[in-house]
Coordinates of C-alpha atoms in Angstrom, one line a residue:
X1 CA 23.1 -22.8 -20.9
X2 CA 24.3 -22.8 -17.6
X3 CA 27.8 -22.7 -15.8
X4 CA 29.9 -22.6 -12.6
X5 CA 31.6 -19.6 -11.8
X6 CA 33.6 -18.3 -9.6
X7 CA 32.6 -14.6 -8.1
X8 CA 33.7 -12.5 -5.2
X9 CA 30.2 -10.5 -4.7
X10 CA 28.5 -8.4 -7.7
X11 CA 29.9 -8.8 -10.3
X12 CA 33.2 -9.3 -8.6
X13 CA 33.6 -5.8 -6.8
X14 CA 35.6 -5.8 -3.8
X15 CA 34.9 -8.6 -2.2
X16 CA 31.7 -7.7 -0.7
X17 CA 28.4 -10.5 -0.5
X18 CA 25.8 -9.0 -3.3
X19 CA 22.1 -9.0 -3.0
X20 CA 19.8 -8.6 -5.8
X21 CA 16.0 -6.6 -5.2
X22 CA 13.5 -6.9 -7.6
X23 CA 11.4 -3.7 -7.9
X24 CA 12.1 -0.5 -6.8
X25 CA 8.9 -0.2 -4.9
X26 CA 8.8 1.8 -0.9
X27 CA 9.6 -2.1 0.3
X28 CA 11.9 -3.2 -2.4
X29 CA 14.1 0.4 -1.5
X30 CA 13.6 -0.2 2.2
X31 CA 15.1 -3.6 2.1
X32 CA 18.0 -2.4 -0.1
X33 CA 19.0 0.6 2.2
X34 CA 18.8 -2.1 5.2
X35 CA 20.8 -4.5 3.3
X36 CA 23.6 -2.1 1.8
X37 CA 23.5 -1.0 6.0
X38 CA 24.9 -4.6 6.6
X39 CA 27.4 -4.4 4.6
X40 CA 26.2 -6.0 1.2
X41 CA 26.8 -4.4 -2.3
X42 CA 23.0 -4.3 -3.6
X43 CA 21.5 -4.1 -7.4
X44 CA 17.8 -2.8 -7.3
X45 CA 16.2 -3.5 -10.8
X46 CA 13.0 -2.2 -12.0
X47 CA 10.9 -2.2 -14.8
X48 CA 9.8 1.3 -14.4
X49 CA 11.9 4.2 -15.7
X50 CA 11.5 6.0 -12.5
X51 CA 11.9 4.7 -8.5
X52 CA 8.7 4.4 -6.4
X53 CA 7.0 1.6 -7.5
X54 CA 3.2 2.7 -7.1
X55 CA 4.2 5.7 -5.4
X56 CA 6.1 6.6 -8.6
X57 CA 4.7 9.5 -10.7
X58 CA 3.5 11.0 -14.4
X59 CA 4.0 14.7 -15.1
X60 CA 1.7 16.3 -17.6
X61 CA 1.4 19.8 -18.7
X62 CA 3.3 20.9 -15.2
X63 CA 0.7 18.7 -13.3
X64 CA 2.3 15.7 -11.4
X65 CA 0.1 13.2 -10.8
X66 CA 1.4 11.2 -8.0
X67 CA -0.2 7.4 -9.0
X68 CA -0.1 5.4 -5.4
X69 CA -0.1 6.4 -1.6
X70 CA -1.3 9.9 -1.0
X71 CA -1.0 9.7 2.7
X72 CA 2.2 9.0 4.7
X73 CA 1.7 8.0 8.8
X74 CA 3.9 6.6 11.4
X75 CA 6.9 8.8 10.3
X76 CA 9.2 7.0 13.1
X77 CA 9.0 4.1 10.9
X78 CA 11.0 6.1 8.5
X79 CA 13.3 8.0 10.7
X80 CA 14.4 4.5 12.1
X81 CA 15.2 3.5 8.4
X82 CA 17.1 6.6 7.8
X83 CA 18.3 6.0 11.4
X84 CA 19.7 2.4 10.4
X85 CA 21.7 3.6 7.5
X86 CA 23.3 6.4 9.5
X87 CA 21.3 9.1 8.0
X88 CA 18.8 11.9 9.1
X89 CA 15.2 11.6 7.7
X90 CA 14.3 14.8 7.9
X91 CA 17.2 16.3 6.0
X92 CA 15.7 14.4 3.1
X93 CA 12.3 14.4 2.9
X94 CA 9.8 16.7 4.0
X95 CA 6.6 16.0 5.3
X96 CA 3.5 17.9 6.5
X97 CA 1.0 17.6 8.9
X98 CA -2.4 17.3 7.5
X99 CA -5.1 19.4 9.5
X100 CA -7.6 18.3 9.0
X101 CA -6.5 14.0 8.1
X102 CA -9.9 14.2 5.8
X103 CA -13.0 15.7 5.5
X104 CA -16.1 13.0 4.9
X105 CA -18.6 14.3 3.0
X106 CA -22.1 12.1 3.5
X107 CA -24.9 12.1 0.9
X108 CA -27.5 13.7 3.3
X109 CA -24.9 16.9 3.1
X110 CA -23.2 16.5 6.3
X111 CA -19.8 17.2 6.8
X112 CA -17.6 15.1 9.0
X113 CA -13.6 16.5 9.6
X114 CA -11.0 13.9 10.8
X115 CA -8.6 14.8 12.6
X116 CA -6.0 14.0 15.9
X117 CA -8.1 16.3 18.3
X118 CA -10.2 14.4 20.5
X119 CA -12.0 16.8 21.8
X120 CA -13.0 18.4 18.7
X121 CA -14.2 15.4 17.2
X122 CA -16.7 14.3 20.0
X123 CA -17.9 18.3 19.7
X124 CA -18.7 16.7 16.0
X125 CA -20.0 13.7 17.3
X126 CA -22.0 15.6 19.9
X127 CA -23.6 17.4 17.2
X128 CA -24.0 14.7 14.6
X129 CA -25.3 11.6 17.4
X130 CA -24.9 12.7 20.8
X131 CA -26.0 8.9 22.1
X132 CA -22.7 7.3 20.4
X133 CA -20.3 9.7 22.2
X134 CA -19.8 6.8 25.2
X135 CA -19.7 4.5 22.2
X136 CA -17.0 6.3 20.2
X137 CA -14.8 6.8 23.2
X138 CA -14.7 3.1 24.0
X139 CA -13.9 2.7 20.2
X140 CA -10.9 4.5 20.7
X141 CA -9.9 2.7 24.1
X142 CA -10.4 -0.7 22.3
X143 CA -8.2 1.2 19.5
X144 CA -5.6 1.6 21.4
X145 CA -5.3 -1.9 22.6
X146 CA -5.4 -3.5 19.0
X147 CA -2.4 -1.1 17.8
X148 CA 0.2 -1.8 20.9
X149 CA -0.8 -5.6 20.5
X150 CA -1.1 -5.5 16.3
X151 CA 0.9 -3.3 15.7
X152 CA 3.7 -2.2 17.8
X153 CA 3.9 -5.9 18.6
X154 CA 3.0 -8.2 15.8
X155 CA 3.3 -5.9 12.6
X156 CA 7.0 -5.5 13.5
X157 CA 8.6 -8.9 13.5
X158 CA 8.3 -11.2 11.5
X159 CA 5.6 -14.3 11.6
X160 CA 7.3 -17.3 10.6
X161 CA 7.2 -19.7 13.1
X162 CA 3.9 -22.0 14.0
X163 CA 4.6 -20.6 17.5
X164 CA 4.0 -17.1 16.6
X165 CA 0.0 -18.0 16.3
X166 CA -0.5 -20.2 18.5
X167 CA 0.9 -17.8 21.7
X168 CA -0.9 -15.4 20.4
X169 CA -4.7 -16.8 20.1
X170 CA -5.9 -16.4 23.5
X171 CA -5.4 -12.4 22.4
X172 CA -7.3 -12.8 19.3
X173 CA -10.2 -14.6 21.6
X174 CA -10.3 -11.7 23.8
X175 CA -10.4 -8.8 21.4
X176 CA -12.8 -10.7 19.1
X177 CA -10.8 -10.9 16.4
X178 CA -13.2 -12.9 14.3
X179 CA -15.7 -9.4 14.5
X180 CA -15.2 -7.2 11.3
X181 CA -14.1 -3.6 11.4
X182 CA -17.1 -2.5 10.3
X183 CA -19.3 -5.1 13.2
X184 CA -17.1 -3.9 16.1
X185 CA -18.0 -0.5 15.2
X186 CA -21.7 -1.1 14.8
X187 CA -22.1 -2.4 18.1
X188 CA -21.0 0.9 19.9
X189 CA -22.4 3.5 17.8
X190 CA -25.9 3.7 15.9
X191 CA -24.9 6.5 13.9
X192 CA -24.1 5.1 10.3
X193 CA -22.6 8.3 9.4
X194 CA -20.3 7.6 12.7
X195 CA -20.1 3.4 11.7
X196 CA -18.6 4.8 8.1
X197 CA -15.9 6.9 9.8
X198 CA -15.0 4.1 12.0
X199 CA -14.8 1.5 9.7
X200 CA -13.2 2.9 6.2
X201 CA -9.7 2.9 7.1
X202 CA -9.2 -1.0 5.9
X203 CA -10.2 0.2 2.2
X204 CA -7.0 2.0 2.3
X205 CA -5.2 -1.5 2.4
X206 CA -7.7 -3.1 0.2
X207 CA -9.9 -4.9 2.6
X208 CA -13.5 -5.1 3.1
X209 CA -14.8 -3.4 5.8
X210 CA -17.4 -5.9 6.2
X211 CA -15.3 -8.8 6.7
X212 CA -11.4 -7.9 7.6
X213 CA -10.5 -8.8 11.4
X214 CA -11.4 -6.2 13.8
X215 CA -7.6 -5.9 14.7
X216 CA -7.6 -3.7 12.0
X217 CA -9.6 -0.5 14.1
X218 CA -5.9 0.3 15.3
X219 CA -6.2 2.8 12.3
X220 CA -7.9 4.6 14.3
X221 CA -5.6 4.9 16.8
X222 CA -2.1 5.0 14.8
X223 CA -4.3 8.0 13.1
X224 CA -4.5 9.9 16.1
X225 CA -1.0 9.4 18.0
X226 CA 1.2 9.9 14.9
X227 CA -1.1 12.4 12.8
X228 CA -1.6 12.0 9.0
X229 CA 1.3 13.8 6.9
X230 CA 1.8 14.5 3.1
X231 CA 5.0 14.3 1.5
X232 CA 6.5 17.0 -0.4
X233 CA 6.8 16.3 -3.8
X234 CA 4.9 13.6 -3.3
X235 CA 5.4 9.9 -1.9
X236 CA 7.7 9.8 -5.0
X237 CA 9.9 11.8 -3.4
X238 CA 10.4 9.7 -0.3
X239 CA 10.8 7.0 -2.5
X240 CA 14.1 8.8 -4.8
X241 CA 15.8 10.0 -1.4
X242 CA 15.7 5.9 -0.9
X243 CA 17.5 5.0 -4.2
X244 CA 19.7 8.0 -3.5
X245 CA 20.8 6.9 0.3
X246 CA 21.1 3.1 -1.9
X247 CA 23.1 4.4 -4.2
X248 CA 25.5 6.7 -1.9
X249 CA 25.8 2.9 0.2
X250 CA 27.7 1.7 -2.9
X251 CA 24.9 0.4 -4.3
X252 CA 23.2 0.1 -8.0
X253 CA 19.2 1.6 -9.0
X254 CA 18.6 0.0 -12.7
X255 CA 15.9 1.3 -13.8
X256 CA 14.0 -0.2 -17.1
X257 CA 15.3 -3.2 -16.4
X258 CA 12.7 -6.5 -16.3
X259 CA 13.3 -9.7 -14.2
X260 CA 12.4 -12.8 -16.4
X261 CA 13.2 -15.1 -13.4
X262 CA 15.1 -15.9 -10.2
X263 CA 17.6 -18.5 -10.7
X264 CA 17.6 -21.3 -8.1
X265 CA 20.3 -24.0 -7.9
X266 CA 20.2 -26.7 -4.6
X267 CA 16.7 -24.9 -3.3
X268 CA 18.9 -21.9 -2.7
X269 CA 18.2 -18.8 -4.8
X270 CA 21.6 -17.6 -6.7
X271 CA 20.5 -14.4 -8.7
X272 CA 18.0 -13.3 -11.6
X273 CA 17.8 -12.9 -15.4
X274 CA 17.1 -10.3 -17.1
X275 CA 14.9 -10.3 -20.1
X276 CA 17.9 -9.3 -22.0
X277 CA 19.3 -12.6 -21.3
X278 CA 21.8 -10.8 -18.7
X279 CA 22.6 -12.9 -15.2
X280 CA 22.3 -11.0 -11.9
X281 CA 24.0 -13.7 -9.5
X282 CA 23.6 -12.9 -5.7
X283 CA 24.1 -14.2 -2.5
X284 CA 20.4 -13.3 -1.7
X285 CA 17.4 -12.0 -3.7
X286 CA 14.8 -10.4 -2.3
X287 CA 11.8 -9.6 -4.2
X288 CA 9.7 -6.7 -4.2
X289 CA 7.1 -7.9 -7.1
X290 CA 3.6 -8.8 -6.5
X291 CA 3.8 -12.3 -4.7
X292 CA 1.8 -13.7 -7.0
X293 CA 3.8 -12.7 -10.0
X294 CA 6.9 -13.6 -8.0
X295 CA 5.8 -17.5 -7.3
X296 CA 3.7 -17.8 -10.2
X297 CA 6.1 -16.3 -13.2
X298 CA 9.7 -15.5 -11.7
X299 CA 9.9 -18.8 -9.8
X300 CA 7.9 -20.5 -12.9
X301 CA 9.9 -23.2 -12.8
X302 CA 10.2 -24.1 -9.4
X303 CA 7.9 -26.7 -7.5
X304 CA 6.2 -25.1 -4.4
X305 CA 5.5 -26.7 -1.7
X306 CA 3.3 -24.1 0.2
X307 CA 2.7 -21.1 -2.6
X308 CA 0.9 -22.8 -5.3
X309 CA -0.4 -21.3 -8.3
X310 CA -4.1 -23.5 -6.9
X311 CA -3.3 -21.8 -3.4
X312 CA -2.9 -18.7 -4.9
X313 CA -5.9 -18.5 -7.4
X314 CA -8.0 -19.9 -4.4
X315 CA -6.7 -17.3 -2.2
X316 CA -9.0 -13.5 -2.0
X317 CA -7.4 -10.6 -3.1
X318 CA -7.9 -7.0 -2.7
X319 CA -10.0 -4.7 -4.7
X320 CA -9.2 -2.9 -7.6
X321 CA -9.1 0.6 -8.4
X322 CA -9.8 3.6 -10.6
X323 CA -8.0 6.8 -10.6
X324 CA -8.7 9.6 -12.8
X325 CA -6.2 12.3 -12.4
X326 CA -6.6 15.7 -13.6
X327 CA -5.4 19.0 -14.0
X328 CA -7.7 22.2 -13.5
X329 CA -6.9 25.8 -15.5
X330 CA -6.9 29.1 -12.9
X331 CA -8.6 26.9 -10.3
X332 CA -6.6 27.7 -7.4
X333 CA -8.5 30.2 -5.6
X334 CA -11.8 28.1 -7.1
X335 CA -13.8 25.8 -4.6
X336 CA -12.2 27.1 -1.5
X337 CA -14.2 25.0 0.9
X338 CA -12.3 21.8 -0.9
X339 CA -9.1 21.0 0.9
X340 CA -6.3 17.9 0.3
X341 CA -8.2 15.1 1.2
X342 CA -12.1 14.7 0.9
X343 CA -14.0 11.6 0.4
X344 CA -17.1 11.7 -0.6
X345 CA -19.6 8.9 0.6
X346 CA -22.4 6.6 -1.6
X347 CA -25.6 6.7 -0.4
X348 CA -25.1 2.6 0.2
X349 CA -21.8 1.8 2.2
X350 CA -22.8 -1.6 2.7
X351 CA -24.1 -2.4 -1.0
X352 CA -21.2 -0.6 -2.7
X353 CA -18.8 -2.7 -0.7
X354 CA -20.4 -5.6 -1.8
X355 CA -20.3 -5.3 -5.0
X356 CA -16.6 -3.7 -5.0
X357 CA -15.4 -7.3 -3.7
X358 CA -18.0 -9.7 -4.7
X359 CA -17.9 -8.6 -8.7
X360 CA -20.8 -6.7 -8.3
X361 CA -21.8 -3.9 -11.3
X362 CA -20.1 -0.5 -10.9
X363 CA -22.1 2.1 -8.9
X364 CA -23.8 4.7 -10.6
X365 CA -23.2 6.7 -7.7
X366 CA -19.7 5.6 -6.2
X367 CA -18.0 7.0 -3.3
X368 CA -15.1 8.9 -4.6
X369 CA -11.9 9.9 -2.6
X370 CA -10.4 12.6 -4.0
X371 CA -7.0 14.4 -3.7
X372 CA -6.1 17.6 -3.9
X373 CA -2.1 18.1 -3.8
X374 CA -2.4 21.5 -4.7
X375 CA -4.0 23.1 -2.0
X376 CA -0.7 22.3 -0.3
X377 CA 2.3 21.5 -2.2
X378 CA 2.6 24.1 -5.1
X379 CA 5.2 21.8 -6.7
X380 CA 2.2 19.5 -8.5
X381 CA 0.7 22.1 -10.6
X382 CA 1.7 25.3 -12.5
X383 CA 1.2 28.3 -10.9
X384 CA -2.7 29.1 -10.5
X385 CA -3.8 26.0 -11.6
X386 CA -4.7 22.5 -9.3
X387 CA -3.7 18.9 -9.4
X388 CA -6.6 16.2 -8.4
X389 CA -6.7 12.0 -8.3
X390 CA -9.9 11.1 -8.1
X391 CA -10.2 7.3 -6.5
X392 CA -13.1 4.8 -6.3
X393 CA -12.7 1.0 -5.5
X394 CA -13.9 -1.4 -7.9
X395 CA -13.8 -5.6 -8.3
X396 CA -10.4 -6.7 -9.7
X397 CA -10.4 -8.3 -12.8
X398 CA -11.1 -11.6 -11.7
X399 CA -14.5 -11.0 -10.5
X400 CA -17.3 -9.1 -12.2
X401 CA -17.7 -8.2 -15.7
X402 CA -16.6 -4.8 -16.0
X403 CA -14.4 -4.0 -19.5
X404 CA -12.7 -1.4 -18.8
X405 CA -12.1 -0.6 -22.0
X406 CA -15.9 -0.3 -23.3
X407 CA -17.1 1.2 -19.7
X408 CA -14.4 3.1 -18.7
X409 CA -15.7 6.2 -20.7
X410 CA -19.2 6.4 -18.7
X411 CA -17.8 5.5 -15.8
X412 CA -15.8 8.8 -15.8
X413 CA -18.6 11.0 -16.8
X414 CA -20.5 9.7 -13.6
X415 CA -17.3 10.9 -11.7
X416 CA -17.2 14.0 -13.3
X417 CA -21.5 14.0 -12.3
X418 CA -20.8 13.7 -9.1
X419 CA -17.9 15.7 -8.6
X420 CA -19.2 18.4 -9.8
X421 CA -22.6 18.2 -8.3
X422 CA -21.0 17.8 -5.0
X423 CA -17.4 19.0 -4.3
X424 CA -16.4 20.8 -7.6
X425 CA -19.1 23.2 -9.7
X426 CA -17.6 23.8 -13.2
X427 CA -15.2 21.3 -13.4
X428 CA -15.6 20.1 -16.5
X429 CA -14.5 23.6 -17.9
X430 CA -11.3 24.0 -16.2
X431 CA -9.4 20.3 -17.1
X432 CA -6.9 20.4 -19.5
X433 CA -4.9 17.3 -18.6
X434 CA -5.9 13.8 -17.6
X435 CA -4.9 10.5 -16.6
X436 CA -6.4 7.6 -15.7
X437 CA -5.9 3.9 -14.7
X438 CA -8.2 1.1 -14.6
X439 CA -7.3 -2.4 -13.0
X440 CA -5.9 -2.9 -16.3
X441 CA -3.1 -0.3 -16.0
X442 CA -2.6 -1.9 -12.1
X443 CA -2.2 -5.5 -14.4
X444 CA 0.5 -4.1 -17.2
X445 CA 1.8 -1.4 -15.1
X446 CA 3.1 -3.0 -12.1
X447 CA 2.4 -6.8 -12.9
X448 CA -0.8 -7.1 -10.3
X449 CA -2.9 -10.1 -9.7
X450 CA -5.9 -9.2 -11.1
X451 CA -4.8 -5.8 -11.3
X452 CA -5.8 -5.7 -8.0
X453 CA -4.5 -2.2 -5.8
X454 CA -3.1 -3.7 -2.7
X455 CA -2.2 -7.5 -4.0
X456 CA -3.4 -10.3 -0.9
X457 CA -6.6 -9.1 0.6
X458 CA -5.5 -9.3 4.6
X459 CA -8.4 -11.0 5.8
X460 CA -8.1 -13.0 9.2
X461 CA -6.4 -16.5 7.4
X462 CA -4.8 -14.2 4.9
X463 CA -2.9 -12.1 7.3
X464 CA 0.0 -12.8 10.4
X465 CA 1.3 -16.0 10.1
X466 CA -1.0 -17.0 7.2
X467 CA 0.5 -14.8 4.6
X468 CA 3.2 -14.9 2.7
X469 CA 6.5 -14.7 5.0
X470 CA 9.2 -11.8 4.7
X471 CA 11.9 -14.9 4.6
X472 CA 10.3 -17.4 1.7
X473 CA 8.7 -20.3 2.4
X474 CA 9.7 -22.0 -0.6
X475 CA 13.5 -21.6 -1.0
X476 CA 16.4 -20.4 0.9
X477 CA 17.9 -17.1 -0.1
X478 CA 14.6 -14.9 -0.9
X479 CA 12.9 -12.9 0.9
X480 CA 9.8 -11.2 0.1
X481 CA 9.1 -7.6 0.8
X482 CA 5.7 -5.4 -0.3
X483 CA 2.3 -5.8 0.3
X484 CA 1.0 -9.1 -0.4
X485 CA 3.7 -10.1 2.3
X486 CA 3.6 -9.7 6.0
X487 CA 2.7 -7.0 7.5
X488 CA 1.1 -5.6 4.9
X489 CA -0.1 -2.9 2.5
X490 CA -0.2 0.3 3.3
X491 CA 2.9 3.0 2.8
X492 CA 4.3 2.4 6.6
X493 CA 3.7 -1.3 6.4
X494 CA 5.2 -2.4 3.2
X495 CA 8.7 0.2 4.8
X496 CA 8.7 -2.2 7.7
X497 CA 8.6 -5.5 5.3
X498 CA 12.0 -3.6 4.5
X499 CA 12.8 -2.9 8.4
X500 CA 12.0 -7.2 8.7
X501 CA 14.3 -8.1 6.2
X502 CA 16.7 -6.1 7.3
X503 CA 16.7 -7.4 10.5
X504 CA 16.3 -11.1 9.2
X505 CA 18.9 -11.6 6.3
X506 CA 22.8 -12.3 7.6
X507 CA 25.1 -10.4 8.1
X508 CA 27.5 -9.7 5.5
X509 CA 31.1 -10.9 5.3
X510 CA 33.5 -11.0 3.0
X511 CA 33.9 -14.5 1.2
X512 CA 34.7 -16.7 -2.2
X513 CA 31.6 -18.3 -2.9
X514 CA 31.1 -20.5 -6.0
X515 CA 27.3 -19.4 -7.8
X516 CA 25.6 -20.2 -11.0
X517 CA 25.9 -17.4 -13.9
X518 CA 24.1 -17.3 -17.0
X519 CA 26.8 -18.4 -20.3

């Protein structure tokens, strides 16, 4: 049953307006440090008995095994969040400088190093497919223009109003926006090796390569001007500095703690309850959960005009993913020509793509990107030993046929195959921990659609203005942060669906406001 009452902010503390997040996610933690910033006394909830969302972590045996992001780039975006709340970045969280970004490791045996030196990489090009050099450089030219346009001017504000699009379209025309990543790259080099390296970097945000807008080769770019870094301690790390900056605002991190719903009186949203039956009232809610778990089960009960469960089983959504995490015994000093970040490439780009999005069967011989934290952060293994996450893309559950719990066993042993056929001799006789998760772990674990990695797929209709807004469509007072919301997945991008809602949500003032609490 329901009542009126009278509160002065959370829970009645001093006066201040309150504002609930749900999930302690990068976005969710972002948001919360912008809005305890403006003034508001802020309750992060999560389900999770540790900060970080994805990025969050398992520790077994002395091996962490960092689950999400593995990569962090764009480190102003952070700084200007630390910046925001009066605080110093760096004097939290430390990051490195990844030299090389990755190495890419083909099936005919060639190696391919990325990395933010120009000129080294057209002496690798030069070697590789000397007839693509013109071809790569105008890649990076036409880059650079997608990124200060994207990026630097779209990706930062939010796209909520019809007029956002529609100035906006004659840009779109020019650059050719309806040309896939992986077409605008085909039509300047002939190379396939050098058409894989310049159209993978959308995989990382769970698009297809074959079909996501070719506004999307501003990787390339953002790659090269800001560097990829690793964080200390993993991305985990970055994400506890967050809840600690949230909690030295005044501010509350409860963690195991599950939304059952977001309470909405007068289309306005007035708080959550708890599984436990608790009420969470707030002035604003702003939700850090999957958006289709958010619309579909924590606004359950309210009609949408815009968000439907049809629009959203309609709509196409990112891949899913398996990661195998291990732990190797006396290994440090072992396969020395292995360094942090390698992927290694299937002999059929275009095939296994396919298949990955389309519900295709699972590749016998799947390109694997694996991590090796070790070989730079001793912190994620015991002394002498290594840390590895081992990651191929596969079709979410919705598509395909895949159980993972009959096939997941195989599938691993032709992981291991090729690992150790190609990267890693021996392996098999140095793990002695392990973890893995399937699209089913992605489903239970963090309440994904279709246990799906990066929630909305961002095609062309799926991204800007077409995706789900920062400031809800459906009801006043919540606000939507993460990765199926503008501007995206993607470590940087879900931070900056923080930065948006920062900069969107009022200003807090003190006042007596009349909400509805649970009985």
């Amino acid at each position: 049953m329901l009542k009126r009452v009278e509160s002065d902010g959370l829970n009645g503390v001093d006066g201040r307006p309150s504002a609930v997040v749900i999930g302690a996610g990068l976005g969710g933690l972002a948001a919360a440090m912008r809005a305890g910033a403006k003034g508001y006394r802020v309750t992060v909830v999560d389900r999770l008995d540790c900060v970080g969302g994805r990025a969050s972590s398992i520790t077994k045996g002395g091996h962490r095994f960092d689950l999400g992001p593995t990569i962090v780039t764009v480190p102003k975006v952070y700084e200007e969040l630390w910046a925001a709340c009066g605080r110093d970045f760096h004097q939290d969280v430390q990051l490195v400088k990844m030299d090389p970004f990755y190495e890419l490791k083909f099936d005919d045996g060639t190696r391919f190093k990325m990395c933010d030196d120009v000129a080294a990489m057209r002496r690798q090009i030069a070697q590789m497919a000397p007839g693509d050099l013109a071809g790569y450089d105008r890649f990076l030219e036409d880059a650079h223009k997608r990124y200060d346009f994207a990026f630097e001017g779209l990706g930062m504000r939010p796209l909520d109003k019809v007029w956002d699009l529609l100035v906006n379209l004659p840009t779109f025309a020019a650059m050719r926006a309806d040309r896939s990543v992986y077409g605008h790259a085909a039509r300047l080099m002939k190379d396939e090796r050098l058409r894989f390296a310049a159209s993978f970097h959308p995989l990382f945000i769970g698009a297809d390569p074959f079909r996501v807008t070719s506004m999307y080769v501003l990787f390339s770019h953002l790659e090269a001007l800001y560097g990829i870094h690793y964080c200390m301690g993993g991305v985990g790390a970055m994400a506890k500095a967050m809840a600690n900056v949230v909690r030295d605002q005044g501010g509350a991190v409860r963690m195991n703690t599950t939304v059952d719903k977001i309470e909405v009186s007068k289309n306005k949203a007035r708080g959550v309850t708890l599984e436990s039956g608790e009420f969470i009232p707030a002035d604003l809610v702003i939700s850090n959960a999957d958006v289709g778990f958010t619309y579909n089960h924590l606004l359950r009960d309210q009609k949408k005009r815009i968000w439907t469960r049809g629009r959203l089983k309609r709509s196409r959504w990112s891949m899913g993913l398996c990661v195998w995490h291990f732990g190797t015994k006396n290994t440090r000093m072992k396969w020395p020509d292995v360094g942090h970040h390698t992927v290694l490439v299937g002999p059929d780009y275009r095939g296994e793509v396919r298949d990955i999005f389309d519900g295709g069967p699972l590749a016998d011989k799947m390109s694997i990107y694996l991590h090796r934290p070790s070989a730079t952060d001793p912190s994620s293994a015991p002394p002498g030993d290594d840390t590895f996450y081992a990651l191929a893309c596969v079709p979410h559950l919705d598509v395909g046929d895949t159980d993972w719990e009959h096939d997941l066993e195989a599938y691993k042993a032709k992981m291991l195959d090729r690992l150790e056929a190609e990267l890693l001799p021996g392996l098999r006789d140095h793990i002695t921990e392990e973890l893995v998760l399937t699209p089913n772990d992605f489903e239970t674990r963090y309440l994904s659609t279709h246990g799906c990695g990066f929630s909305l797929e961002p095609r062309i209709l799926q991204s800007g203005w077409f995706r789900p807004y920062n400031r809800s469509q459906e009801l006043d007072g919540l606000y939507l942060v993460g990765a199926g919301t503008h501007p995206g997945a993607g470590v940087p991008t879900v931070v900056i669906s923080g930065n948006i809602v920062g900069d969107i949500i009022p200003d807090a003032h003190v006042r007596v406001e009349t909400r509805i609490a649970a009985e």
